[in-house]
Amino acid sequence: MNKYNREAPYWITIAHLPKWGTEKINRLVVKILHQFKISLEEFFQLSESEWKEQFLLSVKEISDLNQARNELPNSAFIAEDLYSQGYEIIPLNSPSYSQILKDNL
């Protein structure tokens, strides 16, 4: 399993954060991948205090992320189901992800 397949549940989870708009999610993803240069998997392994101190997240945002962290097993099941049906999940940080789509985000 390549690293992009392994991270699919994290991408699914972060993309479905409750009441978070696309712009807010994108800003967090940029901070995770480009500013801190860690994977989504590593981000979800951080403690609440690390989220607060390093990412300057509010109590509500941390609560949302904790709920999302609890949904990771469900997201893993969704990813496996998609793969078994022949779908490919191409995350934003994959070289296969369209540059035009990245530019439009």
PDB file of C-alpha atoms in Angstrom:
ATOM      1  CA  MET A   1       0.000   0.000   0.000  1.00  0.00           C
ATOM      2  CA  ASN A   2       1.498   3.347  -1.006  1.00  0.00           C
ATOM      3  CA  LYS A   3       1.522   6.362   1.284  1.00  0.00           C
ATOM      4  CA  TYR A   4      -1.363   8.015  -0.572  1.00  0.00           C
ATOM      5  CA  ASN A   5      -3.593   4.969  -0.095  1.00  0.00           C
ATOM      6  CA  ARG A   6      -2.619   4.808   3.580  1.00  0.00           C
ATOM      7  CA  GLU A   7      -3.570   8.471   4.028  1.00  0.00           C
ATOM      8  CA  ALA A   8      -6.929   8.200   2.238  1.00  0.00           C
ATOM      9  CA  PRO A   9      -8.933   7.840   5.478  1.00  0.00           C
ATOM     10  CA  TYR A  10      -7.337  11.025   6.808  1.00  0.00           C
ATOM     11  CA  TRP A  11      -8.208  12.930   3.625  1.00  0.00           C
ATOM     12  CA  ILE A  12     -11.777  11.658   3.741  1.00  0.00           C
ATOM     13  CA  THR A  13     -12.034  12.623   7.398  1.00  0.00           C
ATOM     14  CA  ILE A  14     -10.640  16.134   7.029  1.00  0.00           C
ATOM     15  CA  ALA A  15     -12.748  16.791   3.938  1.00  0.00           C
ATOM     16  CA  HIS A  16     -15.894  16.088   5.948  1.00  0.00           C
ATOM     17  CA  LEU A  17     -15.235  18.167   9.040  1.00  0.00           C
ATOM     18  CA  PRO A  18     -18.649  19.240  10.346  1.00  0.00           C
ATOM     19  CA  LYS A  19     -19.539  22.874   9.648  1.00  0.00           C
ATOM     20  CA  TRP A  20     -16.079  23.636   8.267  1.00  0.00           C
ATOM     21  CA  GLY A  21     -16.148  25.319   4.888  1.00  0.00           C
ATOM     22  CA  THR A  22     -13.802  24.486   2.043  1.00  0.00           C
ATOM     23  CA  GLU A  23     -11.657  27.568   2.629  1.00  0.00           C
ATOM     24  CA  LYS A  24     -11.131  26.767   6.315  1.00  0.00           C
ATOM     25  CA  ILE A  25     -10.253  23.152   5.535  1.00  0.00           C
ATOM     26  CA  ASN A  26      -7.876  24.226   2.756  1.00  0.00           C
ATOM     27  CA  ARG A  27      -6.090  26.679   5.071  1.00  0.00           C
ATOM     28  CA  LEU A  28      -5.584  23.924   7.637  1.00  0.00           C
ATOM     29  CA  VAL A  29      -4.328  21.478   4.989  1.00  0.00           C
ATOM     30  CA  VAL A  30      -1.860  24.071   3.655  1.00  0.00           C
ATOM     31  CA  LYS A  31      -0.623  24.705   7.190  1.00  0.00           C
ATOM     32  CA  ILE A  32      -0.218  20.968   7.834  1.00  0.00           C
ATOM     33  CA  LEU A  33       1.473  20.040   4.547  1.00  0.00           C
ATOM     34  CA  HIS A  34       3.441  23.160   3.661  1.00  0.00           C
ATOM     35  CA  GLN A  35       4.116  25.118   6.830  1.00  0.00           C
ATOM     36  CA  PHE A  36       4.674  22.214   9.208  1.00  0.00           C
ATOM     37  CA  LYS A  37       5.598  19.690   6.490  1.00  0.00           C
ATOM     38  CA  ILE A  38       3.852  16.775   8.155  1.00  0.00           C
ATOM     39  CA  SER A  39       1.333  14.298   6.808  1.00  0.00           C
ATOM     40  CA  LEU A  40      -2.340  14.263   7.726  1.00  0.00           C
ATOM     41  CA  GLU A  41      -1.677  10.999   9.517  1.00  0.00           C
ATOM     42  CA  GLU A  42       0.970  12.713  11.676  1.00  0.00           C
ATOM     43  CA  PHE A  43      -1.376  15.654  12.267  1.00  0.00           C
ATOM     44  CA  PHE A  44      -4.113  13.394  13.617  1.00  0.00           C
ATOM     45  CA  GLN A  45      -1.586  11.770  15.960  1.00  0.00           C
ATOM     46  CA  LEU A  46      -0.785  15.107  17.616  1.00  0.00           C
ATOM     47  CA  SER A  47      -2.220  15.922  21.025  1.00  0.00           C
ATOM     48  CA  GLU A  48      -4.885  18.529  21.653  1.00  0.00           C
ATOM     49  CA  SER A  49      -2.284  20.810  23.216  1.00  0.00           C
ATOM     50  CA  GLU A  50      -0.094  20.522  20.099  1.00  0.00           C
ATOM     51  CA  TRP A  51      -3.097  21.418  17.923  1.00  0.00           C
ATOM     52  CA  LYS A  52      -3.753  24.434  20.115  1.00  0.00           C
ATOM     53  CA  GLU A  53      -0.151  25.627  20.445  1.00  0.00           C
ATOM     54  CA  GLN A  54       1.215  24.870  16.978  1.00  0.00           C
ATOM     55  CA  PHE A  55      -1.880  25.312  14.829  1.00  0.00           C
ATOM     56  CA  LEU A  56      -3.584  27.986  16.960  1.00  0.00           C
ATOM     57  CA  LEU A  57      -6.887  26.114  16.892  1.00  0.00           C
ATOM     58  CA  SER A  58      -9.828  27.093  19.069  1.00  0.00           C
ATOM     59  CA  VAL A  59     -11.493  24.831  21.611  1.00  0.00           C
ATOM     60  CA  LYS A  60     -14.400  24.291  19.170  1.00  0.00           C
ATOM     61  CA  GLU A  61     -12.019  23.427  16.297  1.00  0.00           C
ATOM     62  CA  ILE A  62     -10.158  20.973  18.523  1.00  0.00           C
ATOM     63  CA  SER A  63     -13.458  19.420  19.537  1.00  0.00           C
ATOM     64  CA  ASP A  64     -14.412  19.052  15.854  1.00  0.00           C
ATOM     65  CA  LEU A  65     -11.043  17.441  15.102  1.00  0.00           C
ATOM     66  CA  ASN A  66     -11.411  15.029  18.030  1.00  0.00           C
ATOM     67  CA  GLN A  67     -14.801  13.971  16.698  1.00  0.00           C
ATOM     68  CA  ALA A  68     -13.212  13.566  13.261  1.00  0.00           C
ATOM     69  CA  ARG A  69     -10.396  11.503  14.763  1.00  0.00           C
ATOM     70  CA  ASN A  70     -13.035   9.157  16.171  1.00  0.00           C
ATOM     71  CA  GLU A  71     -14.462   8.776  12.658  1.00  0.00           C
ATOM     72  CA  LEU A  72     -11.163   7.566  11.162  1.00  0.00           C
ATOM     73  CA  PRO A  73     -12.143   3.862  11.319  1.00  0.00           C
ATOM     74  CA  ASN A  74     -15.317   4.660   9.354  1.00  0.00           C
ATOM     75  CA  SER A  75     -13.296   6.666   6.837  1.00  0.00           C
ATOM     76  CA  ALA A  76     -10.883   3.742   6.471  1.00  0.00           C
ATOM     77  CA  PHE A  77     -13.846   1.479   5.702  1.00  0.00           C
ATOM     78  CA  ILE A  78     -15.113   3.968   3.093  1.00  0.00           C
ATOM     79  CA  ALA A  79     -11.662   4.164   1.497  1.00  0.00           C
ATOM     80  CA  GLU A  80     -11.357   0.369   1.338  1.00  0.00           C
ATOM     81  CA  ASP A  81     -14.826   0.107  -0.157  1.00  0.00           C
ATOM     82  CA  LEU A  82     -13.958   2.680  -2.820  1.00  0.00           C
ATOM     83  CA  TYR A  83     -10.707   0.889  -3.666  1.00  0.00           C
ATOM     84  CA  SER A  84     -12.511  -2.463  -3.893  1.00  0.00           C
ATOM     85  CA  GLN A  85     -14.937  -0.922  -6.388  1.00  0.00           C
ATOM     86  CA  GLY A  86     -12.025   0.209  -8.542  1.00  0.00           C
ATOM     87  CA  TYR A  87     -11.965   3.870  -7.560  1.00  0.00           C
ATOM     88  CA  GLU A  88      -8.715   5.694  -7.029  1.00  0.00           C
ATOM     89  CA  ILE A  89      -8.375   8.396  -4.386  1.00  0.00           C
ATOM     90  CA  ILE A  90      -5.940  11.091  -5.463  1.00  0.00           C
ATOM     91  CA  PRO A  91      -5.113  13.393  -2.546  1.00  0.00           C
ATOM     92  CA  LEU A  92      -4.143  17.004  -2.963  1.00  0.00           C
ATOM     93  CA  ASN A  93      -0.468  16.325  -2.215  1.00  0.00           C
ATOM     94  CA  SER A  94      -0.146  13.559  -4.829  1.00  0.00           C
ATOM     95  CA  PRO A  95       1.934  14.311  -7.935  1.00  0.00           C
ATOM     96  CA  SER A  96      -1.016  12.886  -9.888  1.00  0.00           C
ATOM     97  CA  TYR A  97      -3.372  15.609  -8.620  1.00  0.00           C
ATOM     98  CA  SER A  98      -4.203  18.132 -11.327  1.00  0.00           C
ATOM     99  CA  GLN A  99      -2.248  21.375 -11.069  1.00  0.00           C
ATOM    100  CA  ILE A 100      -5.214  23.282 -12.480  1.00  0.00           C
ATOM    101  CA  LEU A 101      -7.418  21.962  -9.683  1.00  0.00           C
ATOM    102  CA  LYS A 102      -4.760  22.896  -7.106  1.00  0.00           C
ATOM    103  CA  ASP A 103      -4.545  26.403  -8.545  1.00  0.00           C
ATOM    104  CA  ASN A 104      -8.319  26.807  -8.309  1.00  0.00           C
ATOM    105  CA  LEU A 105      -8.389  25.833  -4.636  1.00  0.00           C
TER     106      LEU A 105
END
